[in-house]
mmCIF file of C-alpha atoms in Angstrom:
data_model
loop_
_atom_site.group_PDB
_atom_site.id
_atom_site.type_symbol
_atom_site.label_atom_id
_atom_site.label_comp_id
_atom_site.label_asym_id
_atom_site.label_seq_id
_atom_site.Cartn_x
_atom_site.Cartn_y
_atom_site.Cartn_z
ATOM 1 C CA MET Z 1 -22.810 -24.331 16.241
ATOM 2 C CA ILE Z 2 -19.679 -26.071 17.485
ATOM 3 C CA SER Z 3 -18.662 -28.828 15.091
ATOM 4 C CA LEU Z 4 -16.143 -31.537 14.321
ATOM 5 C CA ASN Z 5 -15.424 -31.658 10.593
ATOM 6 C CA GLY Z 6 -18.762 -29.935 10.039
ATOM 7 C CA LEU Z 7 -20.799 -32.349 12.187
ATOM 8 C CA PRO Z 8 -22.529 -30.856 15.253
ATOM 9 C CA ILE Z 9 -20.940 -31.593 18.632
ATOM 10 C CA LEU Z 10 -23.485 -32.644 21.265
ATOM 11 C CA ALA Z 11 -21.169 -32.505 24.299
ATOM 12 C CA GLY Z 12 -17.496 -32.504 25.069
ATOM 13 C CA LYS Z 13 -14.445 -31.130 26.770
ATOM 14 C CA VAL Z 14 -11.112 -29.783 25.546
ATOM 15 C CA SER Z 15 -8.186 -29.917 27.970
ATOM 16 C CA PHE Z 16 -5.051 -27.798 27.627
ATOM 17 C CA GLY Z 17 -2.280 -29.051 29.893
ATOM 18 C CA PHE Z 18 0.764 -27.181 31.135
ATOM 19 C CA ARG Z 19 2.761 -28.904 28.403
ATOM 20 C CA GLY Z 20 2.135 -31.322 25.566
ATOM 21 C CA SER Z 21 -0.799 -31.747 23.243
ATOM 22 C CA TRP Z 22 -4.290 -30.535 23.961
ATOM 23 C CA VAL Z 23 -6.909 -33.290 24.099
ATOM 24 C CA ALA Z 24 -10.627 -33.242 23.285
ATOM 25 C CA ASN Z 25 -13.213 -35.856 24.209
ATOM 26 C CA ILE Z 26 -16.440 -35.120 22.376
ATOM 27 C CA ASP Z 27 -19.740 -36.674 21.374
ATOM 28 C CA VAL Z 28 -21.007 -36.122 17.863
ATOM 29 C CA GLY Z 29 -24.587 -36.954 16.878
ATOM 30 C CA ASP Z 30 -25.178 -38.139 13.350
ATOM 31 C CA GLY Z 31 -22.329 -39.016 11.039
ATOM 32 C CA GLU Z 32 -19.308 -41.225 10.989
ATOM 33 C CA ILE Z 33 -15.994 -39.835 12.159
ATOM 34 C CA GLU Z 34 -12.873 -41.357 10.618
ATOM 35 C CA ASP Z 35 -9.437 -41.367 12.213
ATOM 36 C CA GLY Z 36 -7.096 -38.681 10.880
ATOM 37 C CA ASP Z 37 -6.978 -34.913 10.431
ATOM 38 C CA CYS Z 38 -9.886 -32.928 11.849
ATOM 39 C CA VAL Z 39 -11.041 -29.436 12.724
ATOM 40 C CA ILE Z 40 -13.110 -28.469 15.749
ATOM 41 C CA SER Z 41 -14.779 -25.121 15.041
ATOM 42 C CA ASP Z 42 -17.243 -22.734 16.635
ATOM 43 C CA GLY Z 43 -17.592 -20.776 13.387
ATOM 44 C CA THR Z 44 -14.866 -18.313 14.376
ATOM 45 C CA ASN Z 45 -12.138 -20.260 16.149
ATOM 46 C CA LYS Z 46 -10.594 -23.532 15.006
ATOM 47 C CA LEU Z 47 -8.616 -26.306 16.664
ATOM 48 C CA ASN Z 48 -6.586 -28.446 14.241
ATOM 49 C CA GLY Z 49 -5.989 -31.953 15.459
ATOM 50 C CA THR Z 50 -6.172 -35.657 14.766
ATOM 51 C CA VAL Z 51 -8.966 -38.083 15.589
ATOM 52 C CA ILE Z 52 -7.317 -40.968 17.438
ATOM 53 C CA TYR Z 53 -10.493 -42.838 18.403
ATOM 54 C CA SER Z 54 -14.113 -42.794 17.352
ATOM 55 C CA GLY Z 55 -16.844 -45.287 18.174
ATOM 56 C CA LEU Z 56 -20.553 -45.517 18.820
ATOM 57 C CA ASN Z 57 -21.639 -44.918 22.401
ATOM 58 C CA GLY Z 58 -25.416 -45.269 22.493
ATOM 59 C CA ALA Z 59 -26.958 -42.757 20.107
ATOM 60 C CA SER Z 60 -23.796 -40.660 19.717
ATOM 61 C CA ASN Z 61 -20.327 -41.098 18.321
ATOM 62 C CA SER Z 62 -17.731 -40.798 21.114
ATOM 63 C CA THR Z 63 -14.555 -39.279 19.693
ATOM 64 C CA SER Z 64 -11.077 -38.505 21.060
ATOM 65 C CA VAL Z 65 -8.968 -35.855 19.382
ATOM 66 C CA ILE Z 66 -5.374 -34.846 20.069
ATOM 67 C CA GLY Z 67 -3.731 -31.583 19.004
ATOM 68 C CA GLY Z 68 -1.396 -31.724 16.024
ATOM 69 C CA LYS Z 69 -0.884 -34.802 13.884
ATOM 70 C CA GLY Z 70 -0.867 -37.318 16.744
ATOM 71 C CA GLY Z 71 2.846 -38.030 16.391
ATOM 72 C CA MET Z 72 4.054 -37.395 19.938
ATOM 73 C CA SER Z 73 4.416 -41.109 20.688
ATOM 74 C CA THR Z 74 6.206 -41.762 17.379
ATOM 75 C CA GLU Z 75 9.708 -43.186 17.748
ATOM 76 C CA VAL Z 76 12.270 -40.803 16.261
ATOM 77 C CA PRO Z 77 15.899 -41.642 15.474
ATOM 78 C CA ALA Z 78 18.899 -40.394 17.430
ATOM 79 C CA SER Z 79 20.445 -37.208 16.055
ATOM 80 C CA HIS Z 80 23.633 -35.350 16.883
ATOM 81 C CA TYR Z 81 24.267 -31.649 16.392
ATOM 82 C CA LYS Z 82 27.199 -29.281 16.621
ATOM 83 C CA GLY Z 83 26.505 -25.550 16.608
ATOM 84 C CA ALA Z 84 22.829 -25.956 15.692
ATOM 85 C CA LYS Z 85 19.991 -23.540 16.353
ATOM 86 C CA VAL Z 86 17.175 -24.751 18.593
ATOM 87 C CA SER Z 87 14.771 -24.143 15.687
ATOM 88 C CA LYS Z 88 16.656 -26.709 13.567
ATOM 89 C CA ILE Z 89 16.677 -29.336 16.343
ATOM 90 C CA LEU Z 90 12.981 -28.749 17.054
ATOM 91 C CA ALA Z 91 12.088 -28.946 13.357
ATOM 92 C CA ASP Z 92 14.002 -32.218 12.954
ATOM 93 C CA ILE Z 93 12.273 -33.832 15.947
ATOM 94 C CA CYS Z 94 8.850 -32.693 14.732
ATOM 95 C CA GLU Z 95 9.444 -33.660 11.100
ATOM 96 C CA ALA Z 96 10.563 -37.173 12.079
ATOM 97 C CA ALA Z 97 7.184 -37.632 13.827
ATOM 98 C CA GLY Z 98 5.050 -36.009 11.129
ATOM 99 C CA GLU Z 99 4.446 -32.893 13.216
ATOM 100 C CA LYS Z 100 5.045 -29.247 12.303
ATOM 101 C CA THR Z 101 6.536 -26.413 14.302
ATOM 102 C CA SER Z 102 4.389 -23.514 15.461
ATOM 103 C CA GLN Z 103 4.622 -19.973 14.163
ATOM 104 C CA ALA Z 104 4.086 -18.849 17.782
ATOM 105 C CA ILE Z 105 7.424 -20.190 19.060
ATOM 106 C CA ASP Z 106 9.446 -17.769 21.187
ATOM 107 C CA ARG Z 107 12.030 -16.452 18.707
ATOM 108 C CA SER Z 108 14.614 -15.791 21.434
ATOM 109 C CA ILE Z 109 14.582 -19.505 22.276
ATOM 110 C CA ALA Z 110 14.343 -20.720 18.663
ATOM 111 C CA SER Z 111 17.342 -18.642 17.602
ATOM 112 C CA GLU Z 112 19.564 -19.888 20.443
ATOM 113 C CA THR Z 113 22.545 -21.939 19.249
ATOM 114 C CA LEU Z 114 23.559 -25.067 21.150
ATOM 115 C CA SER Z 115 27.266 -25.939 20.967
ATOM 116 C CA PHE Z 116 26.524 -29.663 21.083
ATOM 117 C CA TRP Z 117 23.240 -31.522 21.315
ATOM 118 C CA SER Z 118 22.250 -35.165 21.005
ATOM 119 C CA THR Z 119 18.689 -36.313 20.697
ATOM 120 C CA PRO Z 120 18.348 -39.945 21.809
ATOM 121 C CA ALA Z 121 16.314 -42.460 19.844
ATOM 122 C CA GLY Z 122 12.907 -42.395 21.477
ATOM 123 C CA ARG Z 123 9.478 -40.846 21.426
ATOM 124 C CA CYS Z 124 8.962 -37.428 19.882
ATOM 125 C CA GLY Z 125 7.223 -36.039 22.996
ATOM 126 C CA THR Z 126 10.012 -37.283 25.254
ATOM 127 C CA ASN Z 127 12.652 -35.617 23.093
ATOM 128 C CA LEU Z 128 10.681 -32.370 23.097
ATOM 129 C CA SER Z 129 10.488 -32.526 26.904
ATOM 130 C CA ILE Z 130 14.244 -33.141 27.217
ATOM 131 C CA LEU Z 131 15.033 -30.210 24.927
ATOM 132 C CA ALA Z 132 12.546 -27.912 26.678
ATOM 133 C CA ARG Z 133 13.878 -28.830 30.132
ATOM 134 C CA HIS Z 134 17.427 -28.022 28.994
ATOM 135 C CA LEU Z 135 16.225 -24.636 27.720
ATOM 136 C CA GLY Z 136 14.252 -23.881 30.897
ATOM 137 C CA THR Z 137 10.926 -23.777 29.088
ATOM 138 C CA THR Z 138 8.041 -26.036 28.154
ATOM 139 C CA TRP Z 139 6.358 -27.131 24.955
ATOM 140 C CA GLY Z 140 2.827 -27.555 23.718
ATOM 141 C CA VAL Z 141 0.627 -27.840 20.648
ATOM 142 C CA ASP Z 142 -1.105 -24.637 19.574
ATOM 143 C CA LEU Z 143 -4.609 -24.203 18.169
ATOM 144 C CA ASN Z 144 -3.281 -24.610 14.618
ATOM 145 C CA GLY Z 145 -1.682 -27.953 15.465
ATOM 146 C CA GLY Z 146 1.904 -26.639 15.568
ATOM 147 C CA VAL Z 147 4.458 -27.589 18.248
#
């Protein structure tokens, strides 16, 4: 049985984009789904995310889930770095938005030191995209909800 927080999923779709957070749109039968942390599970595999919308749609509960803690649109403050590792910059951006970094991050990228770096005040996801573009890579949210 595939479930959302232990409640059976009637239908749905999970989309993994080239970058960013994965998104799930699912219908759950009985039970009320509250906004906040959730787990989608098939009994073996789990997706850790955040319910961002849930409402009745006929006889089912239509629910939208986003990977991670849902903080990608959170405004984060400007930060300035001198001689900082990418892992530190990434962790600061994520922490300011309530997100966590992934254990699956490419260590060769994470250990790279940037002579100077400034993160503008703005959305977490935008700052992650700017950093990733500079590094010639991309970013996403893994199955465990880490960036």
